[in-house]
Structures are given as structure tokens and as C-alpha cells.
């Protein structure tokens, strides 16, 4: 194991981004796998699985891709993300970015975690831009209504730097589309509707689809379903991106806790950019 990989592994475990004591409980993981198996739209995140994914099959996949406990009978306590699987996936993400940079492809970035993962996606996007890629910001200001368990919300597609986010226009917070604490009107959402609107904004003006979508949640699944290469982060209680990866629709999914403070993800983006030989590391 190289020194940088060993150091990142230690960081992942120490900050509980991966390892034997992640913040997500076992009960929450199993509930998410059941909801996905039942076809719950929030759990699907815009994915339309081709295979039969009952809760047992989802657990088997997550044990393989993420490293969660494969015993369906254990429903209490904490769960696990295998840090070696996280590191391997970060290597694959670096390969994806390197290939994107070589093609000088267009890139669209978006997140359902605006106060957690925006900086991570921004670092990757800006490095690709420095390597000659074009960053896209389509459909800025587009208004739409987002369904949640408590009713529809009035929202708009906005950007924080190069990264697309969703803003609520109606003030209140709702389950399933809750306001991130301290974020004003920025919404935490699993929806694929934002990426669909962004991609429609491109095609509607005669532009081609991007060469890469960087993101999480519905950004990964929604882009992958439309045939756009997509890579990013997913938590142990979000099986949809991993199913998309297993079915060949999502290019790369990195298993890691997605609810930690934003600074925790800086060593991950540094590692990916160094492995990809991208700015600011490219000489």
C-alpha cells in the first residue's frame, strides 16, 4: 500500500467516512434496501432497474460493492463501509476523470448535498476545466415543483460555482426534501429531476449531452439512465447508484458516508486528482 493510500485509509476510518463504525445505522440501511426493492421512487432516485432487485438481492449487492454486513438477520447497531472498497472506487473515479480530461469533454456537476459535497465536486470540476474541459451550467433559474412525502415544493435550479444545486422557493422544510441546516434555502434532495432539467436545457438549445456528469443521488442515476457517463459518491443507505453501476448505467460509484462536514472530503478529492494527474498536481 502506498503512503498516500495508507494515509487516506486512516482518514476514512478516523472520520467515520468508512470503516466498522459509520454514522448510518444498520436499521436505516435495511429499511432503504427494502424501500428500493419495493420500487419506492425516492429510493430509486430516478433509476429504472432492469433486473429484479428484492431486498435480499440489494443487500447482497451492497455487501459486495460497499462492504456492509451481508447478514439480513442483523437489524441493530452500526454498519460498515469497507475502506478498501472506497479506495478502489476512488482509483476508478480517477481513471474516469483522466479519460475525460484527455478527451477534453464537457462536464456537468450537481449535488443533492449542497452543504456537504459541493466542495468535493467543485474541486474535481475545476481540475477538469484546467485540463481543457468545458464546465456546463445549463437551465439556471429553471423553476419546477418537486414532490416530497409532505407535498410538492416550489424549487429552482441554481449553481454554486460550477455545481448545480436546488433552491426551495416556498420557505418551509419538508421530509424527503429537507433544508440542510445552515444552508438557507438550499435543498437536500434525492431527486433526479434537477439533472433531467439540466440535460433538457442543453438539448433544448441544440447542444449535445455532456461527456461526464459528476454528482451524487439522483444526479448519478438520472444521468446514467439517459446514457450520460456519471461518477461520484453514494452512502451505504443509498443503493440506487450501486444498482445503476451494477447494471452498467452509472460509470463509477464511491462508497462513503455522505453526511460529514465538507472539509472531510478534501483528502478524497486531493487523492483522486493526484491519481488522475490533474491540476493542481499536474506539472
Tab-separated table of C-alpha atoms in Angstrom:
chain	number	residue	atom	x	y	z
A	1	UNK	CA	0.000	0.000	0.000
A	2	UNK	CA	1.389	3.392	-0.994
A	3	UNK	CA	1.865	6.106	1.612
A	4	UNK	CA	-0.888	8.339	0.219
A	5	UNK	CA	-3.337	5.426	0.074
A	6	UNK	CA	-2.480	4.376	3.630
A	7	UNK	CA	-2.908	7.941	4.883
A	8	UNK	CA	-6.291	8.272	3.182
A	9	UNK	CA	-7.406	4.926	4.583
A	10	UNK	CA	-6.579	6.164	8.078
A	11	UNK	CA	-8.513	9.390	7.401
A	12	UNK	CA	-11.567	7.478	6.162
A	13	UNK	CA	-11.727	5.369	9.309
A	14	UNK	CA	-10.878	8.188	11.736
A	15	UNK	CA	-13.561	10.492	10.332
A	16	UNK	CA	-16.055	7.607	10.024
A	17	UNK	CA	-16.392	8.116	6.267
A	18	UNK	CA	-15.739	4.382	6.014
A	19	UNK	CA	-14.731	1.624	8.401
A	20	UNK	CA	-16.503	-0.501	11.024
A	21	UNK	CA	-18.428	2.320	12.740
A	22	UNK	CA	-20.048	4.542	10.114
A	23	UNK	CA	-22.791	7.006	11.225
A	24	UNK	CA	-25.559	5.203	9.287
A	25	UNK	CA	-27.311	2.591	11.399
A	26	UNK	CA	-27.944	-0.964	10.299
A	27	UNK	CA	-31.688	-0.424	10.687
A	28	UNK	CA	-31.619	2.566	8.354
A	29	UNK	CA	-29.635	0.642	5.737
A	30	UNK	CA	-32.014	-2.332	5.736
A	31	UNK	CA	-35.025	-0.010	5.538
A	32	UNK	CA	-33.530	1.677	2.462
A	33	UNK	CA	-32.894	-1.691	0.801
A	34	UNK	CA	-36.496	-2.737	1.432
A	35	UNK	CA	-37.832	0.530	0.005
A	36	UNK	CA	-35.687	0.129	-3.108
A	37	UNK	CA	-36.921	-3.430	-3.523
A	38	UNK	CA	-40.499	-2.161	-3.249
A	39	UNK	CA	-39.940	0.413	-6.001
A	40	UNK	CA	-40.152	3.478	-3.767
A	41	UNK	CA	-39.496	6.484	-6.022
A	42	UNK	CA	-37.290	8.324	-3.541
A	43	UNK	CA	-35.155	5.216	-3.059
A	44	UNK	CA	-34.910	4.639	-6.841
A	45	UNK	CA	-33.509	8.182	-7.376
A	46	UNK	CA	-34.621	8.190	-10.997
A	47	UNK	CA	-33.278	4.726	-11.768
A	48	UNK	CA	-35.382	2.193	-13.687
A	49	UNK	CA	-33.741	-1.131	-12.776
A	50	UNK	CA	-33.769	-3.795	-15.459
A	51	UNK	CA	-33.218	-6.679	-13.062
A	52	UNK	CA	-35.240	-7.996	-10.136
A	53	UNK	CA	-33.934	-6.316	-7.011
A	54	UNK	CA	-35.670	-7.575	-3.920
A	55	UNK	CA	-34.276	-6.546	-0.518
A	56	UNK	CA	-32.107	-9.660	-0.310
A	57	UNK	CA	-30.558	-9.039	-3.721
A	58	UNK	CA	-29.940	-5.401	-2.802
A	59	UNK	CA	-28.226	-6.435	0.439
A	60	UNK	CA	-26.045	-8.923	-1.452
A	61	UNK	CA	-25.023	-6.176	-3.880
A	62	UNK	CA	-24.292	-3.675	-1.118
A	63	UNK	CA	-22.239	-6.259	0.758
A	64	UNK	CA	-20.211	-6.782	-2.417
A	65	UNK	CA	-19.855	-3.149	-3.539
A	66	UNK	CA	-19.833	-1.353	-0.190
A	67	UNK	CA	-18.862	-3.925	2.410
A	68	UNK	CA	-21.970	-3.795	4.615
A	69	UNK	CA	-22.777	-6.825	6.759
A	70	UNK	CA	-24.368	-9.486	4.483
A	71	UNK	CA	-26.463	-10.993	7.309
A	72	UNK	CA	-30.080	-9.914	6.735
A	73	UNK	CA	-30.936	-11.157	10.215
A	74	UNK	CA	-28.856	-8.491	11.934
A	75	UNK	CA	-31.004	-5.391	12.208
A	76	UNK	CA	-29.393	-3.433	15.047
A	77	UNK	CA	-26.233	-1.458	15.718
A	78	UNK	CA	-23.892	0.225	13.275
A	79	UNK	CA	-22.917	-0.943	9.811
A	80	UNK	CA	-19.716	-0.963	7.779
A	81	UNK	CA	-18.229	0.568	4.665
A	82	UNK	CA	-15.063	-1.258	3.678
A	83	UNK	CA	-12.351	1.430	3.283
A	84	UNK	CA	-10.532	-0.724	0.739
A	85	UNK	CA	-13.622	-0.680	-1.477
A	86	UNK	CA	-13.771	3.096	-1.044
A	87	UNK	CA	-10.136	3.461	-2.088
A	88	UNK	CA	-10.565	1.133	-5.061
A	89	UNK	CA	-13.574	3.150	-6.222
A	90	UNK	CA	-11.652	6.414	-5.832
A	91	UNK	CA	-8.996	4.917	-8.109
A	92	UNK	CA	-11.690	4.128	-10.682
A	93	UNK	CA	-13.058	7.659	-10.364
A	94	UNK	CA	-9.542	8.979	-11.014
A	95	UNK	CA	-9.362	6.826	-14.160
A	96	UNK	CA	-12.702	8.255	-15.303
A	97	UNK	CA	-11.504	11.829	-14.762
A	98	UNK	CA	-8.216	11.149	-16.540
A	99	UNK	CA	-10.059	9.786	-19.580
A	100	UNK	CA	-12.447	12.754	-19.531
A	101	UNK	CA	-9.552	15.206	-19.422
A	102	UNK	CA	-7.822	13.502	-22.340
A	103	UNK	CA	-10.986	13.915	-24.431
A	104	UNK	CA	-11.441	17.498	-23.199
A	105	UNK	CA	-15.072	16.578	-22.787
A	106	UNK	CA	-17.838	18.798	-21.485
A	107	UNK	CA	-18.684	18.315	-17.808
A	108	UNK	CA	-21.832	18.914	-15.761
A	109	UNK	CA	-21.664	18.762	-11.957
A	110	UNK	CA	-24.564	18.680	-9.498
A	111	UNK	CA	-25.309	17.617	-5.958
A	112	UNK	CA	-28.205	16.723	-3.693
A	113	UNK	CA	-25.959	17.549	-0.703
A	114	UNK	CA	-25.304	21.278	-1.231
A	115	UNK	CA	-23.695	21.903	2.170
A	116	UNK	CA	-21.734	18.650	2.273
A	117	UNK	CA	-20.448	17.689	-1.164
A	118	UNK	CA	-20.370	20.898	-3.207
A	119	UNK	CA	-16.673	21.491	-2.457
A	120	UNK	CA	-15.779	17.908	-3.422
A	121	UNK	CA	-17.492	18.189	-6.802
A	122	UNK	CA	-16.131	21.706	-7.319
A	123	UNK	CA	-12.545	20.525	-6.846
A	124	UNK	CA	-12.945	17.788	-9.445
A	125	UNK	CA	-14.790	20.033	-11.901
A	126	UNK	CA	-12.287	22.889	-11.673
A	127	UNK	CA	-9.373	20.492	-12.209
A	128	UNK	CA	-11.052	19.159	-15.341
A	129	UNK	CA	-11.609	22.723	-16.506
A	130	UNK	CA	-7.908	23.476	-16.000
A	131	UNK	CA	-7.140	20.414	-18.132
A	132	UNK	CA	-9.187	21.795	-21.026
A	133	UNK	CA	-12.710	20.551	-20.318
A	134	UNK	CA	-15.700	22.879	-20.550
A	135	UNK	CA	-17.934	23.162	-17.480
A	136	UNK	CA	-21.640	23.454	-18.225
A	137	UNK	CA	-24.261	25.372	-16.229
A	138	UNK	CA	-27.500	24.838	-18.181
A	139	UNK	CA	-31.055	25.673	-17.140
A	140	UNK	CA	-30.009	28.090	-14.385
A	141	UNK	CA	-33.105	29.636	-12.849
A	142	UNK	CA	-35.493	26.992	-14.165
A	143	UNK	CA	-38.427	26.655	-11.801
A	144	UNK	CA	-40.096	23.356	-11.035
A	145	UNK	CA	-42.181	21.579	-8.460
A	146	UNK	CA	-40.548	18.796	-6.520
A	147	UNK	CA	-42.711	16.036	-4.982
A	148	UNK	CA	-41.942	15.126	-1.364
A	149	UNK	CA	-43.779	12.970	1.215
A	150	UNK	CA	-45.360	16.163	2.589
A	151	UNK	CA	-46.450	17.571	-0.739
A	152	UNK	CA	-44.853	19.376	-3.666
A	153	UNK	CA	-42.241	22.086	-3.181
A	154	UNK	CA	-41.594	25.109	-5.383
A	155	UNK	CA	-37.918	24.991	-6.397
A	156	UNK	CA	-35.378	26.436	-8.805
A	157	UNK	CA	-32.200	25.076	-10.329
A	158	UNK	CA	-29.216	27.172	-9.273
A	159	UNK	CA	-25.415	26.881	-9.225
A	160	UNK	CA	-22.806	27.300	-6.513
A	161	UNK	CA	-19.776	27.918	-8.666
A	162	UNK	CA	-19.833	25.142	-11.275
A	163	UNK	CA	-22.048	22.811	-9.222
A	164	UNK	CA	-25.818	22.676	-9.687
A	165	UNK	CA	-27.983	22.775	-6.562
A	166	UNK	CA	-31.688	23.017	-5.807
A	167	UNK	CA	-33.156	26.018	-4.006
A	168	UNK	CA	-36.553	25.993	-2.352
A	169	UNK	CA	-38.744	28.975	-3.138
A	170	UNK	CA	-41.536	28.298	-0.665
A	171	UNK	CA	-39.686	28.719	2.618
A	172	UNK	CA	-40.638	25.642	4.651
A	173	UNK	CA	-38.787	22.378	5.174
A	174	UNK	CA	-40.299	19.015	4.343
A	175	UNK	CA	-39.355	15.381	4.877
A	176	UNK	CA	-37.573	13.902	1.895
A	177	UNK	CA	-36.599	17.347	0.606
A	178	UNK	CA	-35.449	18.923	3.853
A	179	UNK	CA	-33.463	22.108	4.167
A	180	UNK	CA	-29.867	21.403	5.157
A	181	UNK	CA	-29.191	23.091	8.470
A	182	UNK	CA	-27.365	26.369	7.989
A	183	UNK	CA	-27.893	26.370	4.225
A	184	UNK	CA	-30.694	28.925	3.882
A	185	UNK	CA	-32.939	27.689	1.101
A	186	UNK	CA	-30.612	25.057	-0.389
A	187	UNK	CA	-32.335	21.687	-0.514
A	188	UNK	CA	-31.016	18.262	0.286
A	189	UNK	CA	-32.728	16.076	-2.302
A	190	UNK	CA	-32.505	12.593	-3.800
A	191	UNK	CA	-34.432	13.610	-6.907
A	192	UNK	CA	-33.318	13.025	-10.497
A	193	UNK	CA	-35.498	15.893	-11.708
A	194	UNK	CA	-32.693	18.511	-11.470
A	195	UNK	CA	-30.339	16.601	-13.773
A	196	UNK	CA	-33.179	15.917	-16.208
A	197	UNK	CA	-33.922	19.648	-16.361
A	198	UNK	CA	-30.248	20.481	-16.830
A	199	UNK	CA	-29.836	17.962	-19.640
A	200	UNK	CA	-33.076	19.115	-21.267
A	201	UNK	CA	-31.722	22.658	-21.088
A	202	UNK	CA	-28.771	21.551	-23.196
A	203	UNK	CA	-30.662	19.563	-25.797
A	204	UNK	CA	-33.382	22.205	-25.985
A	205	UNK	CA	-30.812	24.731	-27.201
A	206	UNK	CA	-29.236	22.322	-29.673
A	207	UNK	CA	-26.244	21.409	-27.522
A	208	UNK	CA	-25.020	17.821	-27.089
A	209	UNK	CA	-25.226	15.941	-23.822
A	210	UNK	CA	-22.151	16.305	-21.583
A	211	UNK	CA	-19.256	13.884	-21.712
A	212	UNK	CA	-19.421	13.439	-17.933
A	213	UNK	CA	-21.765	14.161	-15.047
A	214	UNK	CA	-20.194	14.466	-11.594
A	215	UNK	CA	-22.643	14.083	-8.755
A	216	UNK	CA	-24.500	12.012	-6.215
A	217	UNK	CA	-28.046	10.791	-5.537
A	218	UNK	CA	-30.358	11.496	-8.482
A	219	UNK	CA	-27.601	13.212	-10.446
A	220	UNK	CA	-25.851	9.862	-10.867
A	221	UNK	CA	-28.962	7.792	-11.515
A	222	UNK	CA	-30.761	10.328	-13.703
A	223	UNK	CA	-27.729	10.942	-15.893
A	224	UNK	CA	-26.904	7.250	-16.145
A	225	UNK	CA	-30.433	6.381	-17.174
A	226	UNK	CA	-30.141	8.854	-20.059
A	227	UNK	CA	-26.866	7.326	-21.205
A	228	UNK	CA	-24.513	10.012	-19.881
A	229	UNK	CA	-21.350	8.750	-18.117
A	230	UNK	CA	-21.641	9.614	-14.434
A	231	UNK	CA	-19.410	9.251	-11.401
A	232	UNK	CA	-19.440	10.306	-7.774
A	233	UNK	CA	-20.262	9.412	-4.178
A	234	UNK	CA	-23.015	7.308	-2.579
A	235	UNK	CA	-23.706	6.302	1.008
A	236	UNK	CA	-24.430	2.835	2.355
A	237	UNK	CA	-28.160	3.608	2.650
A	238	UNK	CA	-28.440	4.731	-0.997
A	239	UNK	CA	-28.458	1.541	-3.075
A	240	UNK	CA	-29.733	3.084	-6.337
A	241	UNK	CA	-26.359	4.342	-7.650
A	242	UNK	CA	-24.764	0.970	-6.900
A	243	UNK	CA	-27.548	-0.864	-8.727
A	244	UNK	CA	-27.031	1.552	-11.616
A	245	UNK	CA	-23.321	0.756	-11.587
A	246	UNK	CA	-24.003	-2.995	-11.470
A	247	UNK	CA	-26.357	-2.700	-14.458
A	248	UNK	CA	-23.874	-0.638	-16.438
A	249	UNK	CA	-25.719	2.689	-16.337
A	250	UNK	CA	-23.547	4.550	-13.793
A	251	UNK	CA	-19.811	4.594	-14.506
A	252	UNK	CA	-18.283	4.853	-11.009
A	253	UNK	CA	-19.786	4.984	-7.514
A	254	UNK	CA	-17.580	5.602	-4.473
A	255	UNK	CA	-18.981	4.092	-1.247
A	256	UNK	CA	-18.519	6.658	1.515
A	257	UNK	CA	-20.603	8.393	4.178
A	258	UNK	CA	-22.145	11.444	2.511
A	259	UNK	CA	-23.269	13.445	5.555
A	260	UNK	CA	-19.973	14.557	7.082
A	261	UNK	CA	-18.622	18.141	7.213
A	262	UNK	CA	-17.373	19.319	3.797
A	263	UNK	CA	-13.736	19.546	4.872
A	264	UNK	CA	-13.691	15.787	5.446
A	265	UNK	CA	-13.887	15.198	1.690
A	266	UNK	CA	-10.884	17.362	0.749
A	267	UNK	CA	-8.386	14.483	1.208
A	268	UNK	CA	-10.584	12.362	-1.094
A	269	UNK	CA	-10.631	14.926	-3.890
A	270	UNK	CA	-6.888	15.536	-3.434
A	271	UNK	CA	-6.258	11.805	-3.762
A	272	UNK	CA	-8.419	11.485	-6.887
A	273	UNK	CA	-6.786	14.466	-8.601
A	274	UNK	CA	-3.307	13.235	-7.756
A	275	UNK	CA	-4.100	9.766	-9.114
A	276	UNK	CA	-5.638	11.312	-12.230
A	277	UNK	CA	-2.602	13.592	-12.764
A	278	UNK	CA	-4.841	16.658	-12.866
A	279	UNK	CA	-4.394	20.234	-11.664
A	280	UNK	CA	-3.285	21.396	-9.173
A	281	UNK	CA	-0.981	18.380	-9.161
A	282	UNK	CA	-0.252	18.201	-12.871
A	283	UNK	CA	3.111	19.835	-13.658
